[in-house]
Amino acid sequence: MPRVFRKTVLFSAISLFTGAVFAQTEVKMVDISTSPSHKITVERRGEIVLIGINRPAIQNRLDPEAYLALAKAYYDYDHDPSLRAAVLFGHGANFSQGLDVEGFKAVASAGGVTLGDGLIDPLGKKMPGLTKPLIVAVHGDTWNMAHELFLVADIRVAANNTNFGQDENTHGRYPGGGSTVRFVREAGWGNAMRYMLTGDHWSASEAYRMGTVQEIADPQSDLDKAIELANKIAANGPLGIKATLASAHRVIDPAQVDALSNLDVQRAALYKSKDFQEGRKAEAEGRSPVYHGE
């Protein structure tokens, strides 16, 4: 069922790696409507904010412009002291089918999208990252980069119709947005390799079994459940919430930072390969690709 967008419309940050304290520049996050010209939408609801991927005509695939708009939304949320929790979701019938490959092809070959000041990497490959909670609500197709955006979130809600996929290897690519690190960490080696190496898709119940999903809901109520969780978090002490996240990140981030930082270099090399071109050509021609490892 298509998603309908319902319009009801410092202290200091703690460094994830060093524990150092630094002043944050405060901003005021503003609403962004569901106009077709807006690839990312923003709706404030008191102390929480809803961030929506808004490209339903192409299954919410993200191109560089949408990715940078999402990075801006994450930064504004993290630096707005009036907001305490955020929910990421997708407009339309799917959360997202992931990367807009043609849109990203040129920047990927050059090493990826450049993220400057005033942006936070939505895939969490570059630091600093979010210091405040992110909840994600997914439904329908949640593939590849979309699954990697999902894995970055602190709490994850999935509709029971969610179709997860990490099938880049079937297209001559690879999971270059963080799943080789986070999926392995969250689901365990065997579970992650079972799906990344085969390209098979999996269900919400399988994701729950693997531990990547915390709540399963009906397609009509997954966003409501995520909002409920966000409001519960927003009612708690914000300093304690940020300290909890910072402390927990100190356990996992040092071990994964090198692996995450190398992803764009590895992806750029694959985008220049003959196998990548074969994968794109085969997909366009509706046939099975023939790979040669070149």
PDB file of C-alpha atoms in Angstrom:
ATOM      1  CA  MET A   1       0.000   0.000   0.000  1.00  0.00           C
ATOM      2  CA  PRO A   2       1.531   3.393  -0.943  1.00  0.00           C
ATOM      3  CA  ARG A   3       2.884   5.460   1.898  1.00  0.00           C
ATOM      4  CA  VAL A   4       0.863   8.624   2.488  1.00  0.00           C
ATOM      5  CA  PHE A   5       2.820  11.470   4.039  1.00  0.00           C
ATOM      6  CA  ARG A   6       0.733  12.816   6.923  1.00  0.00           C
ATOM      7  CA  LYS A   7       1.456  16.501   7.311  1.00  0.00           C
ATOM      8  CA  THR A   8       0.922  17.815  10.810  1.00  0.00           C
ATOM      9  CA  VAL A   9       2.721  20.292   9.797  1.00  0.00           C
ATOM     10  CA  LEU A  10      24.435  21.907  24.635  1.00  0.00           C
ATOM     11  CA  PHE A  11      25.610  21.373  25.989  1.00  0.00           C
ATOM     12  CA  SER A  12      28.490  19.813  24.079  1.00  0.00           C
ATOM     13  CA  ALA A  13      28.739  16.846  21.712  1.00  0.00           C
ATOM     14  CA  ILE A  14      30.923  13.948  22.821  1.00  0.00           C
ATOM     15  CA  SER A  15      33.541  12.753  20.408  1.00  0.00           C
ATOM     16  CA  LEU A  16      33.002   9.095  19.494  1.00  0.00           C
ATOM     17  CA  PHE A  17      36.684   8.241  19.498  1.00  0.00           C
ATOM     18  CA  THR A  18      38.442  10.492  22.002  1.00  0.00           C
ATOM     19  CA  GLY A  19      35.752  11.519  24.441  1.00  0.00           C
ATOM     20  CA  ALA A  20      36.788  15.130  23.870  1.00  0.00           C
ATOM     21  CA  VAL A  21      34.198  17.857  24.275  1.00  0.00           C
ATOM     22  CA  PHE A  22      33.622  20.437  21.565  1.00  0.00           C
ATOM     23  CA  ALA A  23      31.013  23.116  21.011  1.00  0.00           C
ATOM     24  CA  GLN A  24      28.301  22.443  18.447  1.00  0.00           C
ATOM     25  CA  THR A  25      27.050  25.061  16.054  1.00  0.00           C
ATOM     26  CA  GLU A  26      23.309  25.293  16.604  1.00  0.00           C
ATOM     27  CA  VAL A  27      20.895  25.384  13.659  1.00  0.00           C
ATOM     28  CA  LYS A  28      17.131  25.450  13.255  1.00  0.00           C
ATOM     29  CA  MET A  29      15.877  22.553  11.142  1.00  0.00           C
ATOM     30  CA  VAL A  30      13.040  23.610   8.832  1.00  0.00           C
ATOM     31  CA  ASP A  31      10.225  21.631   7.249  1.00  0.00           C
ATOM     32  CA  ILE A  32      10.557  20.526   3.617  1.00  0.00           C
ATOM     33  CA  SER A  33       7.304  19.619   1.857  1.00  0.00           C
ATOM     34  CA  THR A  34       6.483  16.615  -0.320  1.00  0.00           C
ATOM     35  CA  SER A  35       6.781  18.637  -3.509  1.00  0.00           C
ATOM     36  CA  PRO A  36       8.178  16.521  -6.383  1.00  0.00           C
ATOM     37  CA  SER A  37      11.127  18.918  -6.476  1.00  0.00           C
ATOM     38  CA  HIS A  38      12.139  17.810  -2.968  1.00  0.00           C
ATOM     39  CA  LYS A  39      13.906  14.453  -2.977  1.00  0.00           C
ATOM     40  CA  ILE A  40      14.146  14.490   0.828  1.00  0.00           C
ATOM     41  CA  THR A  41      11.297  15.759   3.022  1.00  0.00           C
ATOM     42  CA  VAL A  42      11.364  17.034   6.599  1.00  0.00           C
ATOM     43  CA  GLU A  43       8.474  17.212   9.055  1.00  0.00           C
ATOM     44  CA  ARG A  44       8.990  18.432  12.600  1.00  0.00           C
ATOM     45  CA  ARG A  45       6.653  17.014  15.246  1.00  0.00           C
ATOM     46  CA  GLY A  46       7.536  18.643  18.529  1.00  0.00           C
ATOM     47  CA  GLU A  47      10.835  17.211  19.737  1.00  0.00           C
ATOM     48  CA  ILE A  48      11.099  14.614  16.954  1.00  0.00           C
ATOM     49  CA  VAL A  49      11.531  14.979  13.198  1.00  0.00           C
ATOM     50  CA  LEU A  50      10.459  12.750  10.294  1.00  0.00           C
ATOM     51  CA  ILE A  51      12.888  12.564   7.374  1.00  0.00           C
ATOM     52  CA  GLY A  52      11.442  11.042   4.202  1.00  0.00           C
ATOM     53  CA  ILE A  53      13.001   9.717   1.003  1.00  0.00           C
ATOM     54  CA  ASN A  54      10.771  11.181  -1.703  1.00  0.00           C
ATOM     55  CA  ARG A  55      11.470   9.641  -5.118  1.00  0.00           C
ATOM     56  CA  PRO A  56       8.595   7.118  -5.304  1.00  0.00           C
ATOM     57  CA  ALA A  57       8.408   7.238  -9.115  1.00  0.00           C
ATOM     58  CA  ILE A  58      11.785   5.453  -9.240  1.00  0.00           C
ATOM     59  CA  GLN A  59      11.332   3.382  -6.058  1.00  0.00           C
ATOM     60  CA  ASN A  60      13.090   5.981  -3.903  1.00  0.00           C
ATOM     61  CA  ARG A  61      16.491   5.304  -5.438  1.00  0.00           C
ATOM     62  CA  LEU A  62      19.021   7.860  -4.226  1.00  0.00           C
ATOM     63  CA  ASP A  63      21.099   9.896  -6.637  1.00  0.00           C
ATOM     64  CA  PRO A  64      23.921  12.222  -5.489  1.00  0.00           C
ATOM     65  CA  GLU A  65      21.529  15.161  -5.036  1.00  0.00           C
ATOM     66  CA  ALA A  66      19.181  13.121  -2.827  1.00  0.00           C
ATOM     67  CA  TYR A  67      22.134  11.706  -0.888  1.00  0.00           C
ATOM     68  CA  LEU A  68      23.519  15.176  -0.174  1.00  0.00           C
ATOM     69  CA  ALA A  69      20.056  16.419   0.829  1.00  0.00           C
ATOM     70  CA  LEU A  70      19.820  13.519   3.273  1.00  0.00           C
ATOM     71  CA  ALA A  71      23.295  14.380   4.600  1.00  0.00           C
ATOM     72  CA  LYS A  72      22.124  17.963   5.149  1.00  0.00           C
ATOM     73  CA  ALA A  73      18.987  16.765   6.954  1.00  0.00           C
ATOM     74  CA  TYR A  74      21.087  14.576   9.278  1.00  0.00           C
ATOM     75  CA  TYR A  75      23.399  17.505  10.070  1.00  0.00           C
ATOM     76  CA  ASP A  76      20.535  19.901  10.745  1.00  0.00           C
ATOM     77  CA  TYR A  77      18.814  17.368  13.000  1.00  0.00           C
ATOM     78  CA  ASP A  78      21.995  16.674  14.948  1.00  0.00           C
ATOM     79  CA  HIS A  79      22.709  20.397  15.435  1.00  0.00           C
ATOM     80  CA  ASP A  80      19.164  21.542  16.299  1.00  0.00           C
ATOM     81  CA  PRO A  81      18.962  21.521  20.135  1.00  0.00           C
ATOM     82  CA  SER A  82      15.156  21.441  20.044  1.00  0.00           C
ATOM     83  CA  LEU A  83      15.110  17.992  18.385  1.00  0.00           C
ATOM     84  CA  ARG A  84      15.780  14.806  20.345  1.00  0.00           C
ATOM     85  CA  ALA A  85      15.017  11.920  17.972  1.00  0.00           C
ATOM     86  CA  ALA A  86      14.644  11.395  14.217  1.00  0.00           C
ATOM     87  CA  VAL A  87      12.735   8.869  12.106  1.00  0.00           C
ATOM     88  CA  LEU A  88      13.855   7.960   8.575  1.00  0.00           C
ATOM     89  CA  PHE A  89      11.210   6.487   6.236  1.00  0.00           C
ATOM     90  CA  GLY A  90      10.288   6.247   2.566  1.00  0.00           C
ATOM     91  CA  HIS A  91       7.341   7.758   0.699  1.00  0.00           C
ATOM     92  CA  GLY A  92       5.317   5.511  -1.595  1.00  0.00           C
ATOM     93  CA  ALA A  93       5.225   1.733  -1.950  1.00  0.00           C
ATOM     94  CA  ASN A  94       8.879   1.080  -0.963  1.00  0.00           C
ATOM     95  CA  PHE A  95      11.403   2.347   1.523  1.00  0.00           C
ATOM     96  CA  SER A  96      14.032   2.426  -1.238  1.00  0.00           C
ATOM     97  CA  GLN A  97      15.626   0.232  -3.867  1.00  0.00           C
ATOM     98  CA  GLY A  98      18.939   1.819  -2.929  1.00  0.00           C
ATOM     99  CA  LEU A  99      21.432   3.415  -5.265  1.00  0.00           C
ATOM    100  CA  ASP A 100      20.475   5.237  -8.441  1.00  0.00           C
ATOM    101  CA  VAL A 101      23.378   3.552 -10.248  1.00  0.00           C
ATOM    102  CA  GLU A 102      23.391   5.760 -13.317  1.00  0.00           C
ATOM    103  CA  GLY A 103      23.142   8.864 -11.156  1.00  0.00           C
ATOM    104  CA  PHE A 104      26.076   7.746  -9.020  1.00  0.00           C
ATOM    105  CA  LYS A 105      28.245   6.259 -11.767  1.00  0.00           C
ATOM    106  CA  ALA A 106      30.354   9.355 -12.431  1.00  0.00           C
ATOM    107  CA  VAL A 107      30.943  10.273  -8.786  1.00  0.00           C
ATOM    108  CA  ALA A 108      31.614   6.656  -7.807  1.00  0.00           C
ATOM    109  CA  SER A 109      34.357   6.370 -10.416  1.00  0.00           C
ATOM    110  CA  ALA A 110      35.916   9.487  -8.896  1.00  0.00           C
ATOM    111  CA  GLY A 111      35.875   8.039  -5.380  1.00  0.00           C
ATOM    112  CA  GLY A 112      32.377   8.879  -4.171  1.00  0.00           C
ATOM    113  CA  VAL A 113      30.324  11.897  -3.147  1.00  0.00           C
ATOM    114  CA  THR A 114      32.299  14.686  -1.475  1.00  0.00           C
ATOM    115  CA  LEU A 115      30.898  15.610   1.921  1.00  0.00           C
ATOM    116  CA  GLY A 116      31.948  19.007   3.222  1.00  0.00           C
ATOM    117  CA  ASP A 117      31.034  21.122   6.231  1.00  0.00           C
ATOM    118  CA  GLY A 118      27.395  21.150   7.259  1.00  0.00           C
ATOM    119  CA  LEU A 119      26.799  17.523   6.213  1.00  0.00           C
ATOM    120  CA  ILE A 120      26.772  14.178   8.027  1.00  0.00           C
ATOM    121  CA  ASP A 121      27.415  11.016   5.987  1.00  0.00           C
ATOM    122  CA  PRO A 122      24.110   9.051   5.971  1.00  0.00           C
ATOM    123  CA  LEU A 123      26.062   5.802   5.584  1.00  0.00           C
ATOM    124  CA  GLY A 124      28.279   6.596   8.563  1.00  0.00           C
ATOM    125  CA  LYS A 125      31.500   5.979   6.654  1.00  0.00           C
ATOM    126  CA  LYS A 126      32.993   9.345   7.523  1.00  0.00           C
ATOM    127  CA  MET A 127      33.209  10.966  10.934  1.00  0.00           C
ATOM    128  CA  PRO A 128      31.850  12.798  12.793  1.00  0.00           C
ATOM    129  CA  GLY A 129      28.538  10.971  12.656  1.00  0.00           C
ATOM    130  CA  LEU A 130      25.192  11.436  14.343  1.00  0.00           C
ATOM    131  CA  THR A 131      25.309  12.007  18.096  1.00  0.00           C
ATOM    132  CA  LYS A 132      21.526  11.761  18.546  1.00  0.00           C
ATOM    133  CA  PRO A 133      19.184   8.784  18.037  1.00  0.00           C
ATOM    134  CA  LEU A 134      17.997   7.671  14.603  1.00  0.00           C
ATOM    135  CA  ILE A 135      15.061   5.274  14.166  1.00  0.00           C
ATOM    136  CA  VAL A 136      14.253   3.828  10.742  1.00  0.00           C
ATOM    137  CA  ALA A 137      10.912   2.501   9.478  1.00  0.00           C
ATOM    138  CA  VAL A 138      11.137   0.363   6.331  1.00  0.00           C
ATOM    139  CA  HIS A 139       8.546  -1.290   4.116  1.00  0.00           C
ATOM    140  CA  GLY A 140       8.432  -2.878   0.690  1.00  0.00           C
ATOM    141  CA  ASP A 141      11.734  -3.043  -1.198  1.00  0.00           C
ATOM    142  CA  THR A 142      14.723  -2.189   1.007  1.00  0.00           C
ATOM    143  CA  TRP A 143      17.708  -3.030  -1.138  1.00  0.00           C
ATOM    144  CA  ASN A 144      21.464  -2.477  -1.171  1.00  0.00           C
ATOM    145  CA  MET A 145      22.266   1.136  -0.178  1.00  0.00           C
ATOM    146  CA  ALA A 146      18.802   1.343   1.415  1.00  0.00           C
ATOM    147  CA  HIS A 147      19.637  -1.646   3.610  1.00  0.00           C
ATOM    148  CA  GLU A 148      22.910   0.063   4.505  1.00  0.00           C
ATOM    149  CA  LEU A 149      21.062   3.259   5.508  1.00  0.00           C
ATOM    150  CA  PHE A 150      18.830   0.982   7.593  1.00  0.00           C
ATOM    151  CA  LEU A 151      21.840  -0.585   9.341  1.00  0.00           C
ATOM    152  CA  VAL A 152      23.182   2.838  10.373  1.00  0.00           C
ATOM    153  CA  ALA A 153      20.045   3.491  12.468  1.00  0.00           C
ATOM    154  CA  ASP A 154      20.042   2.839  16.205  1.00  0.00           C
ATOM    155  CA  ILE A 155      16.585   1.210  16.255  1.00  0.00           C
ATOM    156  CA  ARG A 156      14.908  -0.479  13.258  1.00  0.00           C
ATOM    157  CA  VAL A 157      11.238  -1.134  12.543  1.00  0.00           C
ATOM    158  CA  ALA A 158      10.183  -3.193   9.519  1.00  0.00           C
ATOM    159  CA  ALA A 159       6.756  -3.742   7.995  1.00  0.00           C
ATOM    160  CA  ASN A 160       5.957  -7.413   7.531  1.00  0.00           C
ATOM    161  CA  ASN A 161       5.992  -6.890   3.742  1.00  0.00           C
ATOM    162  CA  THR A 162       9.610  -5.703   3.711  1.00  0.00           C
ATOM    163  CA  ASN A 163      11.796  -7.317   1.057  1.00  0.00           C
ATOM    164  CA  PHE A 164      15.438  -6.886   2.064  1.00  0.00           C
ATOM    165  CA  GLY A 165      18.235  -7.281  -0.454  1.00  0.00           C
ATOM    166  CA  GLN A 166      22.005  -6.900  -0.659  1.00  0.00           C
ATOM    167  CA  ASP A 167      22.471  -8.239  -4.176  1.00  0.00           C
ATOM    168  CA  GLU A 168      25.249  -6.043  -5.625  1.00  0.00           C
ATOM    169  CA  ASN A 169      27.440  -9.062  -6.361  1.00  0.00           C
ATOM    170  CA  THR A 170      24.846 -10.335  -8.848  1.00  0.00           C
ATOM    171  CA  HIS A 171      25.303  -7.066 -10.795  1.00  0.00           C
ATOM    172  CA  GLY A 172      29.096  -6.942 -10.895  1.00  0.00           C
ATOM    173  CA  ARG A 173      29.290  -4.555  -7.927  1.00  0.00           C
ATOM    174  CA  TYR A 174      29.688  -5.117  -4.173  1.00  0.00           C
ATOM    175  CA  PRO A 175      28.093  -3.799  -0.937  1.00  0.00           C
ATOM    176  CA  GLY A 176      30.156  -0.619  -0.759  1.00  0.00           C
ATOM    177  CA  GLY A 177      27.990   1.358   1.649  1.00  0.00           C
ATOM    178  CA  GLY A 178      28.891  -0.389   4.885  1.00  0.00           C
ATOM    179  CA  SER A 179      27.163  -3.791   4.914  1.00  0.00           C
ATOM    180  CA  THR A 180      30.482  -5.642   4.698  1.00  0.00           C
ATOM    181  CA  VAL A 181      31.116  -4.129   8.132  1.00  0.00           C
ATOM    182  CA  ARG A 182      27.745  -3.513   9.805  1.00  0.00           C
ATOM    183  CA  PHE A 183      25.776  -6.501   8.451  1.00  0.00           C
ATOM    184  CA  VAL A 184      28.547  -8.829   9.608  1.00  0.00           C
ATOM    185  CA  ARG A 185      28.649  -7.123  13.010  1.00  0.00           C
ATOM    186  CA  GLU A 186      24.867  -7.153  13.490  1.00  0.00           C
ATOM    187  CA  ALA A 187      23.871 -10.521  12.005  1.00  0.00           C
ATOM    188  CA  GLY A 188      27.046 -12.582  12.345  1.00  0.00           C
ATOM    189  CA  TRP A 189      29.438 -13.796   9.656  1.00  0.00           C
ATOM    190  CA  GLY A 190      27.420 -16.731   8.319  1.00  0.00           C
ATOM    191  CA  ASN A 191      24.108 -14.881   8.149  1.00  0.00           C
ATOM    192  CA  ALA A 192      25.641 -11.866   6.388  1.00  0.00           C
ATOM    193  CA  MET A 193      27.634 -13.939   3.901  1.00  0.00           C
ATOM    194  CA  ARG A 194      24.583 -16.117   3.196  1.00  0.00           C
ATOM    195  CA  TYR A 195      22.866 -13.109   1.628  1.00  0.00           C
ATOM    196  CA  MET A 196      25.696 -10.883   0.392  1.00  0.00           C
ATOM    197  CA  LEU A 197      27.526 -13.634  -1.499  1.00  0.00           C
ATOM    198  CA  THR A 198      24.406 -15.204  -3.070  1.00  0.00           C
ATOM    199  CA  GLY A 199      22.410 -12.022  -3.654  1.00  0.00           C
ATOM    200  CA  ASP A 200      19.276 -13.744  -2.313  1.00  0.00           C
ATOM    201  CA  HIS A 201      16.661 -11.502  -0.716  1.00  0.00           C
ATOM    202  CA  TRP A 202      15.130 -12.025   2.742  1.00  0.00           C
ATOM    203  CA  SER A 203      12.031 -11.150   4.747  1.00  0.00           C
ATOM    204  CA  ALA A 204      11.306  -9.039   7.819  1.00  0.00           C
ATOM    205  CA  SER A 205      10.940 -12.191   9.923  1.00  0.00           C
ATOM    206  CA  GLU A 206      14.370 -13.391   8.763  1.00  0.00           C
ATOM    207  CA  ALA A 207      15.849  -9.984   9.599  1.00  0.00           C
ATOM    208  CA  TYR A 208      14.276 -10.248  13.063  1.00  0.00           C
ATOM    209  CA  ARG A 209      15.808 -13.695  13.480  1.00  0.00           C
ATOM    210  CA  MET A 210      19.239 -12.320  12.553  1.00  0.00           C
ATOM    211  CA  GLY A 211      18.845  -9.407  14.983  1.00  0.00           C
ATOM    212  CA  THR A 212      18.862  -6.519  12.488  1.00  0.00           C
ATOM    213  CA  VAL A 213      15.182  -5.665  13.133  1.00  0.00           C
ATOM    214  CA  GLN A 214      13.805  -4.811  16.572  1.00  0.00           C
ATOM    215  CA  GLU A 215      10.085  -4.471  15.732  1.00  0.00           C
ATOM    216  CA  ILE A 216       7.846  -5.933  13.006  1.00  0.00           C
ATOM    217  CA  ALA A 217       4.579  -4.144  12.184  1.00  0.00           C
ATOM    218  CA  ASP A 218       1.845  -4.071   9.563  1.00  0.00           C
ATOM    219  CA  PRO A 219       2.652  -1.940   6.490  1.00  0.00           C
ATOM    220  CA  GLN A 220       0.118   0.646   7.670  1.00  0.00           C
ATOM    221  CA  SER A 221       1.647   0.990  11.150  1.00  0.00           C
ATOM    222  CA  ASP A 222       5.424   0.624  10.877  1.00  0.00           C
ATOM    223  CA  LEU A 223       5.924   4.390  10.680  1.00  0.00           C
ATOM    224  CA  ASP A 224       3.549   4.873  13.627  1.00  0.00           C
ATOM    225  CA  LYS A 225       5.605   2.397  15.673  1.00  0.00           C
ATOM    226  CA  ALA A 226       8.833   4.213  14.810  1.00  0.00           C
ATOM    227  CA  ILE A 227       7.245   7.546  15.825  1.00  0.00           C
ATOM    228  CA  GLU A 228       6.098   5.989  19.097  1.00  0.00           C
ATOM    229  CA  LEU A 229       9.658   4.882  19.860  1.00  0.00           C
ATOM    230  CA  ALA A 230      11.041   8.292  18.898  1.00  0.00           C
ATOM    231  CA  ASN A 231       8.633  10.037  21.271  1.00  0.00           C
ATOM    232  CA  LYS A 232       9.614   7.702  24.105  1.00  0.00           C
ATOM    233  CA  ILE A 233      13.276   8.555  23.515  1.00  0.00           C
ATOM    234  CA  ALA A 234      12.510  12.278  23.277  1.00  0.00           C
ATOM    235  CA  ALA A 235      10.854  12.146  26.709  1.00  0.00           C
ATOM    236  CA  ASN A 236      14.130  10.998  28.297  1.00  0.00           C
ATOM    237  CA  GLY A 237      17.057  13.138  29.404  1.00  0.00           C
ATOM    238  CA  PRO A 238      18.860  14.252  26.217  1.00  0.00           C
ATOM    239  CA  LEU A 239      22.290  14.439  27.858  1.00  0.00           C
ATOM    240  CA  GLY A 240      22.013  10.857  29.067  1.00  0.00           C
ATOM    241  CA  ILE A 241      20.819   9.699  25.637  1.00  0.00           C
ATOM    242  CA  LYS A 242      23.806  11.317  23.904  1.00  0.00           C
ATOM    243  CA  ALA A 243      26.208   9.930  26.516  1.00  0.00           C
ATOM    244  CA  THR A 244      24.719   6.443  26.069  1.00  0.00           C
ATOM    245  CA  LEU A 245      25.226   6.575  22.309  1.00  0.00           C
ATOM    246  CA  ALA A 246      28.741   7.995  22.614  1.00  0.00           C
ATOM    247  CA  SER A 247      29.766   5.318  25.124  1.00  0.00           C
ATOM    248  CA  ALA A 248      28.339   2.501  22.991  1.00  0.00           C
ATOM    249  CA  HIS A 249      30.050   3.824  19.844  1.00  0.00           C
ATOM    250  CA  ARG A 250      33.402   3.742  21.614  1.00  0.00           C
ATOM    251  CA  VAL A 251      33.057  -0.041  21.774  1.00  0.00           C
ATOM    252  CA  ILE A 252      32.358  -0.628  18.078  1.00  0.00           C
ATOM    253  CA  ASP A 253      33.717   2.298  16.050  1.00  0.00           C
ATOM    254  CA  PRO A 254      37.512   2.010  16.486  1.00  0.00           C
ATOM    255  CA  ALA A 255      37.439  -1.549  15.134  1.00  0.00           C
ATOM    256  CA  GLN A 256      35.466  -0.636  12.013  1.00  0.00           C
ATOM    257  CA  VAL A 257      36.749   2.802  11.032  1.00  0.00           C
ATOM    258  CA  ASP A 258      39.509   1.552   8.685  1.00  0.00           C
ATOM    259  CA  ALA A 259      37.171  -0.860   6.894  1.00  0.00           C
ATOM    260  CA  LEU A 260      34.540   1.854   6.383  1.00  0.00           C
ATOM    261  CA  SER A 261      37.064   4.416   5.137  1.00  0.00           C
ATOM    262  CA  ASN A 262      38.279   2.052   2.381  1.00  0.00           C
ATOM    263  CA  LEU A 263      34.843   1.309   0.913  1.00  0.00           C
ATOM    264  CA  ASP A 264      34.758   4.155  -1.599  1.00  0.00           C
ATOM    265  CA  VAL A 265      38.189   3.283  -2.990  1.00  0.00           C
ATOM    266  CA  GLN A 266      37.131  -0.349  -3.469  1.00  0.00           C
ATOM    267  CA  ARG A 267      33.833   0.659  -5.081  1.00  0.00           C
ATOM    268  CA  ALA A 268      35.562   3.072  -7.477  1.00  0.00           C
ATOM    269  CA  ALA A 269      37.800   0.248  -8.731  1.00  0.00           C
ATOM    270  CA  LEU A 270      34.797  -2.012  -9.350  1.00  0.00           C
ATOM    271  CA  TYR A 271      32.933   0.694 -11.276  1.00  0.00           C
ATOM    272  CA  LYS A 272      35.839   0.780 -13.751  1.00  0.00           C
ATOM    273  CA  SER A 273      35.773  -2.998 -14.325  1.00  0.00           C
ATOM    274  CA  LYS A 274      34.464  -4.860 -17.375  1.00  0.00           C
ATOM    275  CA  ASP A 275      32.289  -6.963 -15.067  1.00  0.00           C
ATOM    276  CA  PHE A 276      30.496  -3.835 -13.857  1.00  0.00           C
ATOM    277  CA  GLN A 277      29.768  -2.839 -17.453  1.00  0.00           C
ATOM    278  CA  GLU A 278      28.550  -6.366 -18.202  1.00  0.00           C
ATOM    279  CA  GLY A 279      26.234  -6.247 -15.182  1.00  0.00           C
ATOM    280  CA  ARG A 280      24.673  -2.974 -16.337  1.00  0.00           C
ATOM    281  CA  LYS A 281      24.345  -4.195 -19.955  1.00  0.00           C
ATOM    282  CA  ALA A 282      22.786  -7.507 -18.945  1.00  0.00           C
ATOM    283  CA  GLU A 283      20.276  -5.782 -16.669  1.00  0.00           C
ATOM    284  CA  ALA A 284      19.238  -3.409 -19.470  1.00  0.00           C
ATOM    285  CA  GLU A 285      18.891  -6.302 -21.940  1.00  0.00           C
ATOM    286  CA  GLY A 286      16.943  -8.501 -19.507  1.00  0.00           C
ATOM    287  CA  ARG A 287      19.428 -11.386 -19.580  1.00  0.00           C
ATOM    288  CA  SER A 288      21.739 -13.160 -17.157  1.00  0.00           C
ATOM    289  CA  PRO A 289      25.207 -11.560 -16.973  1.00  0.00           C
ATOM    290  CA  VAL A 290      28.358 -13.464 -17.872  1.00  0.00           C
ATOM    291  CA  TYR A 291      31.252 -12.410 -15.644  1.00  0.00           C
ATOM    292  CA  HIS A 292      34.969 -12.989 -16.302  1.00  0.00           C
ATOM    293  CA  GLY A 293      36.581 -11.436 -13.235  1.00  0.00           C
ATOM    294  CA  GLU A 294      37.998  -8.534 -15.221  1.00  0.00           C
TER     295      GLU A 294
END
